[in-house]
Amino acid sequence: MFEQRRGLVLSHIPLGEEYRELTVGAEGMAAARPGQFAGLKVGKALDPLLRRPLSIYHQDRGTGALHFLYRVVGQGTRLLSGLKEGDEVDFIAPLGRGFSLEGLSPNTRALLVAGGVGAAPLYFLAARLREKQVPLTFFLGGRRAADLAFRGRIAAALGEDLVIATEDGSLGRQGLVTGPLQEFLDEGPGREACRLFACGPAPMLREVARLASVGGAIPLQVSLEARMACGFGACLGCVCPASGGDAPYRRVCTEGPVFFAGEVEL
Amino acid sequence: MTGKIPRPDMTVKIGSLTLENPVLTAAGCFGFGREFAEFLDLNSLGAIVVKGTTLRPRGGNPPPRLGEVPAGLLNAIGLQNPGVDRVMAEELPRLKGLKPPIIVNVAGETPEEYVETARRLALSPPAAALEVNISCPNVARGGMAFGTCPLQVETLVRAVRQVFPRTLIVKLTPNVTDIRETARAAAAGGADALSLINTLTGMAIDIEGQVPLLANVTGGLSGPALRPVAVRMVWQVAETVDIPIIGMGGIASAKDALEFLLAGASAVAIGTAGLVDPSVFGRVQAGLEAYLVHRGIPRLEEICGLARRNWKRNMPAKQVRENG
Ligand SMILES: Cc1cc2nc3c(=O)[nH]c(=O)nc-3n(C[C@H](O)[C@H](O)[C@H](O)COP(=O)(O)OP(=O)(O)OC[C@H]3O[C@@H](n4cnc5c(N)ncnc54)[C@H](O)[C@@H]3O)c2cc1C
Ligand SMILES: Cc1cc2nc3c(=O)[nH]c(=O)nc-3n(C[C@H](O)[C@H](O)[C@H](O)COP(=O)(O)O)c2cc1C
Ligand code: FES
């Protein structure tokens, strides 16, 4: 059950040039599931008009406070980046269908594949998987080291379980993040135990889906992005093409943003 | 005197419907109400206008369907809906028992589709009224919208009138040269009330990708950017027809709603602003009430068209003729 409310900015930390971690008070709010998101109003004015969807990066167990990790890319996120501690933010949360943790146990292995800031929902997932003692490997890719300037918290939490790749080789392995994933799948423990989770640019998702399907399919859940007007299922603006089922499209905001690979066209 | 100021009478009449208050939902921006029930008491609304419904199910347009423009939204949803039979079987029964009347927005690609959809909805008691959206492309006539040709409007409305005995509202498109002509035609065809305006056709280009922002290329502009156009059209139509007008287009506050009422609307609908902030419905209602209380006006009805009446009183006759 989602709700609209106002929360106070508890902290707002720049991470490199382009990234910010925003923490907003949400006392008493329903516990969010990894993969769910919030719709944040980035200002009081009518321009920009729409809320900005941001994945929940983490939620504090005790206080319910919501953390967001975002990249400043345009007008809305630039305005958001001006928020100071103590400012009020209007948000709707928790929205959408999160990752399914069904069937995950200490005997399975979760493989999380993130492109850039796609790491946000997967970090939340990793935290919950750790609590359930599900072994995991987190593959994080970007074009260059600066694209991963936010990685501090993730690296500290995951240690050895984090594998980084950059296209220019300025950090971690050189090449696409799907490279080390493929090696892991070829050499690592049996595919049967693996469960894949991915969030990032479309070409990355397609490659992960390809790797998941060749040689013994691995269940794959992907978190998608779409432009949204409402974020809660009323406008039908955020659809993506469905694969299978009787409807041609699915709403990313309510039927997603997390889908099993077979439910949508990637 | 310490007596309490009585609450103003907020009721409005639209056809045979009496609405408890003048704030409605705009079609396509409220689904079938289910999502908004998370945020507000549906019984607090003046009426609930549900999604555009067509005879057969429609999958809608390919994505991207949305684009944001300054203080506005471009959409090309393409009337995605489950079709009238499923709407009657699954959606309308859920809304039964609510206090506000349910108004079903109806669309089609041929006159026959409109009529058949309306005929079926006549059998569904929760559908207290129809709002006929005549902005749709008329497939039989090369895709030109029904709502742009007065003769077609009148014929279509008359045909729907014959199969739907309850309140019939016709929703006008602003994509015309003179909206007074289509307003007159709808009234002549037997409409009980008019809704205006639907979205204004627009487009935006993604300068990075160097392609149109919407997969459908063009889309409908809604939201605050649309408001001055909508207020102007309500003003013009109020002078042209005697039936009630439901005004909409960019309403995001009580102040905005008041512009429409003062221009001649009897009620207002909120679309885009509710998608962004579901609390807007309550805020607008409270703000309208406060406006009346503050001025000691006992009935909302009294302000409908008041700006017109004031303006006529103050203007030389010649100018009234030219701008009315
Ligand atoms: C469910 C969901 C979760 C998201 N989680 C995060 C997150 O955790 N961290 C983060 O940094 N970003 C996230 N995004 C993307 C974020 O919403 C956009 O970056 C943001 O809305 C851009 O707003 P803007 O005004 O700054 O940019 P704009 O000026 O609106 O656009 C700049 C660029 O961003 C693209 N964009 C705009 N809106 C969206 C959107 N809704 N989804 C994807 N791209 C968009 C535009 O096409 C354009 O290329 C998420 C998106 C969705 C749908
Ligand atoms: C996402 C969206 C979907 C809409 N769908 C319909 C529809 O199905 N039928 C209709 O008559 N109008 C539809 N409209 C138009 C609105 O009902 C309304 O006339 C218009 O958006 C102007 O009001 P607003 O600025 O308050 O949104 C839609 C508008 C939007 C933004
Ligand atoms: S954003 Fe409105 S339905 Fe998904």
XYZ file of C-alpha atoms and ligand atoms in Angstrom:
678
model
C 0.000 0.000 0.000
C 1.476 3.268 -1.096
C 0.761 6.710 0.231
C 1.456 10.346 -0.487
C 3.293 12.191 2.234
C 5.818 14.856 3.060
C 9.145 13.943 4.558
C 12.105 15.906 5.786
C 15.445 15.654 4.079
C 17.637 13.965 6.686
C 20.796 14.115 4.631
C 21.879 14.833 1.079
C 25.366 13.792 0.144
C 27.175 14.476 -3.126
C 29.016 11.453 -4.477
C 31.394 12.620 -7.167
C 30.210 15.155 -9.717
C 26.976 13.573 -10.813
C 25.569 11.452 -8.025
C 23.739 12.186 -4.796
C 22.482 10.113 -1.938
C 19.280 11.584 -0.553
C 17.744 10.401 2.706
C 14.155 11.325 3.487
C 12.237 10.708 6.703
C 9.311 8.315 6.322
C 8.366 7.440 9.875
C 5.723 4.745 10.078
C 5.564 4.136 6.341
C 4.976 0.610 5.071
C 8.199 -1.340 4.649
C 9.388 -1.115 1.054
C 10.535 -4.122 -0.917
C 13.717 -4.046 -2.991
C 12.826 -2.923 -6.508
C 10.042 -0.595 -5.394
C 10.339 3.097 -6.056
C 9.062 6.493 -4.991
C 7.653 9.382 -7.010
C 9.294 12.566 -5.798
C 8.052 16.057 -6.447
C 11.206 18.001 -7.233
C 9.858 21.473 -6.587
C 6.739 23.419 -5.700
C 6.422 25.090 -9.083
C 4.481 23.709 -12.055
C 7.625 23.223 -14.095
C 8.712 20.499 -14.111
C 5.195 19.228 -13.645
C 5.731 15.534 -13.111
C 7.183 13.597 -10.226
C 10.517 11.895 -10.764
C 10.625 8.155 -10.154
C 13.595 6.997 -8.092
C 14.274 3.477 -6.888
C 14.505 2.927 -3.196
C 18.212 2.455 -2.560
C 17.766 1.446 1.012
C 15.265 1.728 3.833
C 16.340 1.959 7.449
C 14.789 -0.854 9.426
C 14.091 1.189 12.514
C 13.046 4.628 11.304
C 11.670 3.747 7.882
C 13.829 6.508 6.373
C 14.193 6.140 2.621
C 17.511 6.444 0.832
C 17.793 7.307 -2.843
C 20.822 7.178 -5.059
C 20.431 9.279 -8.142
C 22.306 10.776 -11.002
C 21.821 14.396 -11.969
C 20.817 14.213 -15.632
C 18.335 17.002 -16.309
C 16.102 19.719 -14.970
C 14.276 17.607 -12.398
C 17.252 15.898 -10.844
C 19.143 19.198 -10.879
C 16.351 20.808 -8.861
C 16.284 17.823 -6.560
C 19.991 18.199 -5.960
C 19.324 21.641 -4.462
C 17.414 20.183 -1.492
C 19.049 20.796 1.868
C 18.847 19.017 5.168
C 15.568 19.992 6.819
C 13.763 20.802 3.555
C 10.451 19.072 2.893
C 9.888 16.661 0.014
C 6.500 15.493 -1.236
C 6.657 11.869 -2.294
C 4.500 8.854 -3.046
C 5.873 5.497 -1.927
C 6.392 2.610 -1.924
C 5.333 2.145 -5.558
C 5.457 -0.776 -7.944
C 6.167 -4.455 -7.757
C 9.575 -5.230 -6.321
C 11.874 -8.211 -6.803
C 10.460 -11.602 -5.963
C 12.628 -13.399 -3.425
C 10.704 -16.610 -3.816
C 12.841 -19.722 -3.962
C 15.989 -17.947 -2.792
C 17.796 -19.721 -0.008
C 21.315 -20.216 1.284
C 21.549 -22.995 -1.317
C 20.988 -20.675 -4.253
C 23.236 -17.933 -5.559
C 21.956 -14.539 -6.582
C 23.769 -12.764 -9.403
C 23.029 -9.045 -9.453
C 23.989 -7.124 -12.572
C 23.914 -3.328 -12.480
C 24.729 -0.736 -15.110
C 25.629 2.585 -13.484
C 22.957 3.972 -11.205
C 20.925 0.831 -11.904
C 22.837 -0.281 -8.837
C 20.317 1.521 -6.615
C 17.534 -1.082 -6.445
C 20.032 -3.945 -6.588
C 21.918 -2.674 -3.560
C 18.652 -2.754 -1.587
C 18.113 -6.284 -2.874
C 21.647 -7.299 -1.884
C 21.086 -6.015 1.640
C 17.929 -8.092 2.024
C 19.570 -11.163 0.491
C 22.427 -10.856 2.966
C 19.897 -10.912 5.779
C 18.471 -14.123 4.367
C 21.989 -15.501 4.003
C 21.632 -15.954 0.274
C 25.103 -15.990 -1.300
C 25.448 -13.347 -3.974
C 27.756 -11.731 -6.477
C 27.160 -8.137 -7.508
C 28.414 -7.157 -10.972
C 28.649 -3.397 -11.378
C 29.552 -1.769 -14.668
C 30.036 1.718 -16.035
C 31.789 3.476 -18.853
C 34.504 4.882 -16.610
C 35.432 5.095 -12.940
C 33.642 8.445 -12.571
C 30.351 6.725 -13.532
C 30.738 4.614 -10.420
C 31.607 7.431 -8.030
C 28.736 6.294 -5.810
C 30.216 2.853 -5.200
C 31.602 3.506 -1.690
C 28.639 2.227 0.300
C 28.174 -0.735 -1.999
C 31.852 -1.698 -1.938
C 31.993 -1.415 1.845
C 28.937 -3.604 2.296
C 29.750 -6.252 -0.274
C 33.533 -6.542 -0.118
C 34.677 -9.523 -2.150
C 31.199 -10.120 -3.558
C 31.450 -7.005 -5.719
C 32.892 -7.289 -9.216
C 33.462 -4.036 -11.063
C 33.995 -3.516 -14.766
C 34.498 -0.301 -16.717
C 34.551 0.056 -20.475
C 37.707 2.153 -20.418
C 39.384 0.011 -17.774
C 39.791 2.928 -15.351
C 38.346 0.798 -12.565
C 38.072 -2.963 -12.094
C 37.986 -5.200 -15.121
C 38.083 -3.663 -18.563
C 35.038 -4.153 -20.749
C 31.322 -4.574 -20.370
C 29.935 -5.818 -17.086
C 28.395 -8.771 -18.866
C 31.948 -10.052 -19.547
C 32.689 -11.104 -15.962
C 29.108 -12.333 -15.645
C 29.591 -14.637 -18.614
C 32.850 -15.969 -17.137
C 31.140 -16.580 -13.852
C 28.357 -18.490 -15.546
C 30.866 -20.530 -17.564
C 33.186 -21.343 -14.686
C 31.268 -20.849 -11.482
C 28.942 -23.185 -9.608
C 26.106 -24.881 -11.509
C 23.661 -22.674 -13.353
C 20.780 -24.465 -11.636
C 21.496 -22.705 -8.360
C 21.780 -19.249 -9.943
C 19.139 -16.517 -9.952
C 19.737 -13.367 -11.994
C 18.649 -9.810 -11.228
C 19.485 -6.897 -13.486
C 18.952 -3.157 -13.759
C 20.627 -0.888 -16.265
C 20.541 0.266 -19.883
C 18.491 -1.726 -22.388
C 21.462 -3.229 -24.280
C 22.869 -4.540 -21.009
C 19.527 -6.069 -20.061
C 19.286 -7.757 -23.453
C 22.754 -9.248 -23.100
C 22.009 -10.485 -19.578
C 18.791 -12.037 -20.881
C 20.755 -13.741 -23.644
C 23.287 -15.119 -21.175
C 20.468 -16.258 -18.909
C 18.795 -18.207 -21.676
C 21.695 -20.009 -23.348
C 22.436 -23.421 -21.872
C 19.895 -24.049 -19.152
C 17.712 -21.064 -18.493
C 18.346 -19.057 -15.342
C 15.373 -17.177 -13.891
C 15.986 -13.492 -14.553
C 14.242 -10.490 -13.084
C 14.855 -7.088 -14.626
C 13.980 -3.658 -13.318
C 12.820 -1.385 -16.164
C 12.520 2.355 -16.563
C 9.856 4.312 -18.389
C 8.635 7.869 -18.442
C 5.819 8.135 -15.947
C 3.044 10.607 -15.282
C 1.350 9.113 -12.210
C 3.523 6.200 -11.108
C 0.575 4.387 -9.565
C -1.268 2.814 -12.476
C -3.895 5.354 -13.458
C -2.661 6.976 -16.680
C -1.326 4.027 -18.755
C 1.512 6.235 -19.891
C 4.438 4.094 -18.777
C 3.830 0.880 -20.659
C 6.386 -1.473 -22.157
C 5.658 -4.183 -24.735
C 4.518 -7.443 -23.140
C 5.674 -10.809 -24.319
C 3.039 -13.469 -23.881
C -0.235 -12.858 -22.086
C -3.307 -11.355 -23.711
C -2.491 -7.655 -23.322
C 0.055 -6.093 -25.701
C 1.520 -3.794 -23.041
C 2.308 -3.788 -19.346
C 2.471 -0.828 -16.998
C 6.021 -0.412 -15.754
C 4.850 1.477 -12.664
C 2.471 -1.117 -11.266
C 3.000 -4.446 -13.034
C 6.731 -3.607 -12.817
C 9.173 -1.991 -12.586
C 10.493 -5.490 -11.884
C 9.503 -8.108 -14.433
C 10.556 -11.667 -15.070
C 12.430 -11.727 -18.361
C 9.626 -13.692 -20.066
C 6.954 -11.129 -19.266
C 8.289 -8.264 -21.369
C 10.120 -7.595 -24.626
C 13.606 -6.496 -23.730
C -23.999 37.777 16.313
C -21.962 34.679 16.962
C -23.990 32.338 14.750
C -21.996 29.946 12.580
C -21.720 30.870 8.951
C -23.716 28.217 7.078
C -21.685 26.180 4.624
C -22.344 27.296 1.094
C -24.453 25.111 -1.153
C -21.958 23.472 -3.509
C -24.408 21.359 -5.497
C -24.584 21.589 -9.264
C -26.974 20.149 -11.802
C -25.721 18.423 -14.935
C -28.583 17.003 -16.971
C -30.639 14.927 -14.570
C -27.715 14.538 -12.174
C -27.334 16.536 -9.012
C -23.709 16.626 -7.922
C -22.823 17.305 -4.291
C -19.900 19.405 -5.372
C -18.507 20.704 -8.658
C -15.170 18.821 -8.716
C -15.005 15.898 -11.148
C -12.263 13.649 -12.406
C -11.178 13.997 -16.039
C -11.472 10.947 -18.274
C -8.345 8.895 -18.727
C -6.671 10.504 -15.728
C -8.481 8.523 -13.048
C -8.570 5.002 -14.494
C -11.655 3.324 -13.049
C -11.009 4.884 -9.683
C -9.255 1.937 -8.112
C -5.787 3.475 -7.900
C -7.005 6.753 -6.449
C -8.929 4.971 -3.702
C -5.503 4.620 -2.051
C -5.295 8.380 -1.668
C -8.777 9.765 -1.237
C -12.351 8.939 -0.354
C -14.024 8.488 -3.730
C -17.279 9.601 -2.105
C -15.833 13.071 -1.709
C -15.862 13.698 -5.475
C -18.634 15.483 -7.345
C -18.723 12.752 -9.973
C -16.313 10.148 -11.235
C -15.556 10.201 -14.933
C -13.911 6.931 -15.865
C -11.565 5.960 -18.676
C -12.386 6.256 -22.343
C -14.246 3.082 -23.270
C -14.613 1.642 -26.750
C -16.710 -1.150 -28.210
C -13.796 -3.538 -28.562
C -10.697 -3.773 -26.376
C -7.874 -1.491 -27.472
C -4.215 -2.138 -26.800
C -3.247 1.487 -27.162
C -0.226 3.120 -28.775
C 3.373 1.898 -28.594
C 5.677 3.585 -26.070
C 6.958 6.142 -25.389
C 3.498 7.533 -24.773
C 4.423 10.458 -22.564
C 6.463 13.591 -22.911
C 6.878 16.424 -20.484
C 6.793 20.031 -21.657
C 6.911 23.232 -19.609
C 3.985 23.055 -17.160
C 2.376 20.454 -19.369
C 2.170 16.858 -20.447
C 1.971 15.340 -23.906
C 0.240 11.985 -24.071
C -0.560 9.481 -26.762
C -2.122 6.643 -24.777
C -4.256 5.640 -27.741
C -7.403 4.884 -25.751
C -6.095 1.676 -24.234
C -9.076 0.041 -22.526
C -10.557 -3.429 -22.021
C -13.653 -2.761 -24.155
C -17.198 -1.987 -23.076
C -18.215 -5.534 -22.171
C -15.397 -6.003 -19.697
C -15.858 -2.491 -18.374
C -19.505 -3.368 -17.666
C -18.676 -6.784 -16.227
C -15.608 -5.937 -14.175
C -15.118 -2.232 -13.608
C -18.519 -0.594 -13.230
C -19.861 -3.098 -10.660
C -16.946 -2.185 -8.403
C -18.093 1.420 -8.427
C -21.687 0.607 -7.555
C -22.779 1.999 -4.232
C -20.536 5.051 -4.392
C -22.240 8.360 -3.736
C -20.928 10.317 -6.734
C -22.498 9.445 -10.073
C -20.326 7.440 -12.448
C -19.880 9.012 -15.867
C -18.488 6.730 -18.546
C -16.360 8.348 -21.230
C -17.067 6.763 -24.613
C -15.011 6.752 -27.794
C -15.093 5.075 -31.182
C -13.770 5.076 -34.695
C -17.099 4.906 -36.481
C -20.523 6.315 -35.583
C -21.796 2.741 -35.292
C -19.197 1.968 -32.643
C -20.246 4.940 -30.538
C -23.892 4.026 -30.799
C -23.391 0.369 -29.976
C -21.156 1.211 -26.993
C -23.749 3.667 -25.708
C -26.565 1.166 -26.245
C -24.757 -1.405 -24.108
C -23.931 1.112 -21.397
C -27.600 2.092 -21.247
C -28.146 -1.386 -19.790
C -25.614 -0.797 -17.026
C -27.230 1.115 -14.154
C -23.938 2.276 -12.603
C -23.355 4.324 -15.760
C -25.357 7.350 -14.617
C -24.203 9.374 -17.584
C -22.106 9.161 -20.708
C -19.447 11.575 -21.751
C -18.997 11.166 -25.479
C -15.453 11.938 -26.532
C -15.712 13.187 -30.090
C -12.005 13.966 -30.451
C -11.301 10.525 -31.874
C -10.226 10.046 -35.470
C -13.134 9.022 -37.658
C -11.674 6.041 -39.446
C -14.495 5.936 -41.951
C -13.699 9.522 -42.923
C -9.972 9.256 -43.367
C -9.086 9.854 -39.739
C -10.443 13.380 -39.398
C -11.755 13.756 -35.864
C -15.543 13.561 -35.501
C -15.410 16.590 -33.300
C -14.185 18.954 -35.986
C -17.198 18.885 -38.306
C -20.386 20.385 -36.856
C -22.661 18.319 -39.079
C -21.012 15.062 -38.044
C -21.156 16.115 -34.415
C -24.856 16.762 -34.549
C -25.598 13.494 -36.334
C -23.446 11.482 -33.960
C -24.896 13.055 -30.831
C -28.433 12.572 -32.092
C -27.751 8.888 -32.776
C -26.279 8.324 -29.317
C -29.136 10.304 -27.775
C -31.578 7.808 -29.213
C -30.028 4.823 -27.466
C -28.993 6.378 -24.154
C -31.867 7.709 -22.046
C -29.870 9.106 -19.133
C -27.628 12.168 -18.961
C -25.605 12.685 -22.115
C -22.508 14.856 -22.014
C -20.491 15.645 -25.129
C -16.817 16.335 -24.772
C -15.469 18.845 -27.259
C -12.048 18.959 -28.827
C -10.146 22.244 -28.897
C -8.520 21.289 -32.209
C -10.976 23.338 -34.245
C -11.121 26.826 -35.648
C -14.276 27.835 -33.819
C -15.429 25.701 -30.907
C -18.755 27.512 -30.789
C -19.829 25.721 -33.948
C -19.263 22.214 -32.595
C -20.777 23.273 -29.246
C -23.910 24.439 -31.003
C -24.048 21.226 -33.031
C -23.750 19.044 -29.922
C -26.518 20.974 -28.205
C -28.702 20.701 -31.291
C -28.100 16.952 -31.359
C -29.523 16.656 -27.875
C -26.584 16.859 -25.471
C -27.551 17.623 -21.863
C -24.173 19.163 -21.105
C -20.766 19.820 -22.645
C -17.297 18.970 -21.373
C -14.406 21.068 -22.542
C -11.672 20.902 -23.348
C -9.965 17.743 -24.425
C -6.240 17.894 -25.103
C -4.714 20.199 -27.689
C -2.655 18.360 -30.298
C 1.046 18.989 -29.969
C 4.449 17.425 -30.303
C 7.994 17.619 -29.024
C 11.330 16.576 -30.479
C 14.081 14.770 -28.606
C 17.099 16.819 -29.685
C 19.614 14.233 -28.449
C 18.057 11.355 -30.368
C 16.877 13.720 -33.120
C 13.516 11.998 -33.307
C 9.997 12.830 -32.126
C 9.633 12.329 -28.369
C 6.472 10.251 -28.728
C 6.301 7.032 -30.731
C 2.983 8.300 -32.062
C 4.758 11.527 -33.146
C 1.901 13.764 -31.989
C 0.120 13.735 -28.647
C -2.402 15.635 -26.592
C -1.232 18.557 -24.508
C -2.727 18.733 -21.023
C -1.875 20.406 -17.758
C -1.437 24.049 -16.706
C 0.076 25.028 -20.064
C -3.339 24.377 -21.595
C -5.384 26.441 -19.183
C -5.691 29.842 -20.896
C -6.901 28.150 -24.067
C -9.455 26.167 -22.089
C -10.736 29.188 -20.170
C -11.157 31.071 -23.435
C -13.146 28.230 -24.954
C -15.398 27.847 -21.909
C -16.052 31.579 -22.103
C -16.990 31.369 -25.777
C -19.158 28.282 -25.442
C -20.968 29.638 -22.372
C -22.186 32.490 -24.514
C -23.269 30.170 -27.297
C -25.292 27.389 -25.641
C -27.683 27.164 -22.697
C -26.677 23.733 -21.427
C -24.236 23.314 -18.508
C -20.521 23.186 -19.143
C -17.966 21.047 -17.339
C -14.750 23.016 -17.663
C -11.295 21.465 -17.669
C -7.785 21.945 -18.904
C -4.886 22.536 -16.559
C -6.753 22.965 -13.304
C -4.320 22.525 -10.420
C -5.775 24.758 -7.717
C -9.024 26.328 -6.519
C -7.920 29.554 -8.147
C -7.716 27.797 -11.513
C -11.124 26.171 -11.004
C -12.644 29.552 -10.170
C -11.507 30.943 -13.503
C -13.536 28.266 -15.267
C -16.608 28.750 -13.080
C -16.504 32.522 -13.449
C -16.113 32.115 -17.216
C -19.318 30.112 -17.335
C -18.668 26.501 -16.359
C -21.065 24.835 -13.908
C -18.532 22.254 -12.785
C -14.870 21.457 -13.322
C -12.804 18.356 -13.948
C -9.200 17.709 -12.982
C -6.961 15.417 -14.987
C -3.221 15.849 -15.188
C -2.866 17.657 -11.855
C -4.449 14.682 -10.105
C -1.938 12.316 -11.663
C 0.833 14.361 -10.126
C -0.861 15.184 -6.837
C -3.928 13.149 -5.846
C -4.642 15.553 -2.986
C -5.610 18.251 -5.516
C -9.288 17.212 -5.577
C -9.743 17.915 -1.866
C -7.724 21.109 -2.040
C -9.790 22.506 -4.887
C -13.073 21.677 -3.134
C -11.941 23.289 0.087
C -10.612 26.324 -1.745
C -13.865 26.856 -3.644
C -15.837 26.638 -0.461
C -13.515 29.073 1.297
C -13.874 31.523 -1.602
C -17.659 31.519 -1.250
C -17.582 31.743 2.541
C -15.112 34.601 2.409
C -17.399 36.567 0.122
C -20.640 35.588 1.817
C -21.966 33.864 -1.297
C -24.480 31.198 -0.249
C -24.542 29.113 -3.422
C -21.809 28.078 -5.838
C -24.265 28.486 -8.705
C -24.170 32.232 -8.198
C -20.593 32.557 -9.390
C -21.061 30.486 -12.548
C -20.593 32.889 -15.425
C -20.227 35.836 -13.046
C -17.206 37.210 -14.898
C -19.318 37.288 -18.046
C -22.085 39.180 -16.342
C -19.663 41.648 -14.759
C -17.869 42.180 -18.009
C -21.068 42.831 -19.933
C -22.164 45.365 -17.395
C -18.933 47.298 -17.755
C -18.282 47.110 -21.485
C -19.688 49.136 -24.348
C -22.258 47.165 -26.344
C -20.152 46.977 -29.492
C -17.270 45.225 -27.751
C -19.618 42.762 -26.089
C -20.920 41.757 -29.508
C -17.431 41.189 -30.830
C -15.973 39.224 -27.932
C -18.966 37.355 -26.588
C 11.106 2.991 -11.724
C 12.255 3.924 -11.965
C 13.283 3.963 -11.062
C 14.348 4.847 -11.261
N 15.337 4.865 -10.336
C 16.355 5.715 -10.483
C 17.376 5.790 -9.492
O 17.343 5.081 -8.486
N 18.387 6.666 -9.683
C 18.443 7.475 -10.787
O 19.379 8.252 -10.905
N 17.496 7.425 -11.743
C 16.444 6.579 -11.616
N 15.459 6.553 -12.567
C 15.549 7.475 -13.699
C 15.077 8.864 -13.259
O 13.707 8.824 -12.994
C 15.357 9.896 -14.363
O 16.718 10.011 -14.516
C 14.782 11.245 -13.991
O 13.385 11.203 -14.008
C 15.261 12.297 -14.944
O 14.661 13.533 -14.602
P 15.303 14.917 -15.057
O 14.256 15.942 -14.964
O 16.551 15.179 -14.295
O 15.727 14.640 -16.514
P 14.927 15.023 -17.831
O 15.373 16.370 -18.243
O 13.491 14.753 -17.671
O 15.521 13.947 -18.789
C 16.917 13.712 -18.880
C 17.103 12.335 -19.467
O 16.534 11.341 -18.619
C 15.552 10.586 -19.323
N 14.405 10.314 -18.437
C 13.476 11.189 -18.038
N 12.557 10.598 -17.255
C 12.916 9.314 -17.169
C 12.373 8.175 -16.524
N 11.233 8.231 -15.818
N 13.017 7.009 -16.629
C 14.142 6.927 -17.356
N 14.708 7.957 -17.987
C 14.106 9.134 -17.909
C 15.133 11.438 -20.473
O 14.648 10.671 -21.552
C 16.404 12.165 -20.806
O 17.236 11.388 -21.605
C 14.384 5.681 -12.402
C 13.353 5.630 -13.316
C 12.284 4.773 -13.114
C 11.186 4.723 -14.092
C -3.084 10.457 -19.801
C -4.352 11.084 -20.294
C -5.376 10.278 -20.805
C -6.558 10.844 -21.267
N -7.557 10.040 -21.748
C -8.728 10.580 -22.143
C -9.802 9.753 -22.585
O -9.711 8.519 -22.580
N -10.953 10.357 -23.007
C -11.103 11.723 -22.985
O -12.168 12.213 -23.351
N -10.113 12.515 -22.560
C -8.931 11.980 -22.136
N -7.927 12.811 -21.687
C -8.137 14.265 -21.644
C -8.538 14.724 -20.239
O -9.733 14.099 -19.807
C -8.697 16.253 -20.174
O -9.712 16.643 -21.056
C -7.431 16.983 -20.551
O -6.293 16.277 -20.099
C -7.374 18.409 -19.998
O -7.439 18.421 -18.585
P -6.156 18.454 -17.614
O -5.248 19.524 -18.095
O -6.710 18.679 -16.242
O -5.519 17.111 -17.730
C -6.718 12.250 -21.227
C -5.692 13.055 -20.726
C -4.518 12.504 -20.259
C -3.442 13.382 -19.711
S 2.838 6.083 -14.855
Fe 0.698 6.263 -14.888
S 0.146 4.186 -15.271
Fe 2.256 4.046 -14.985
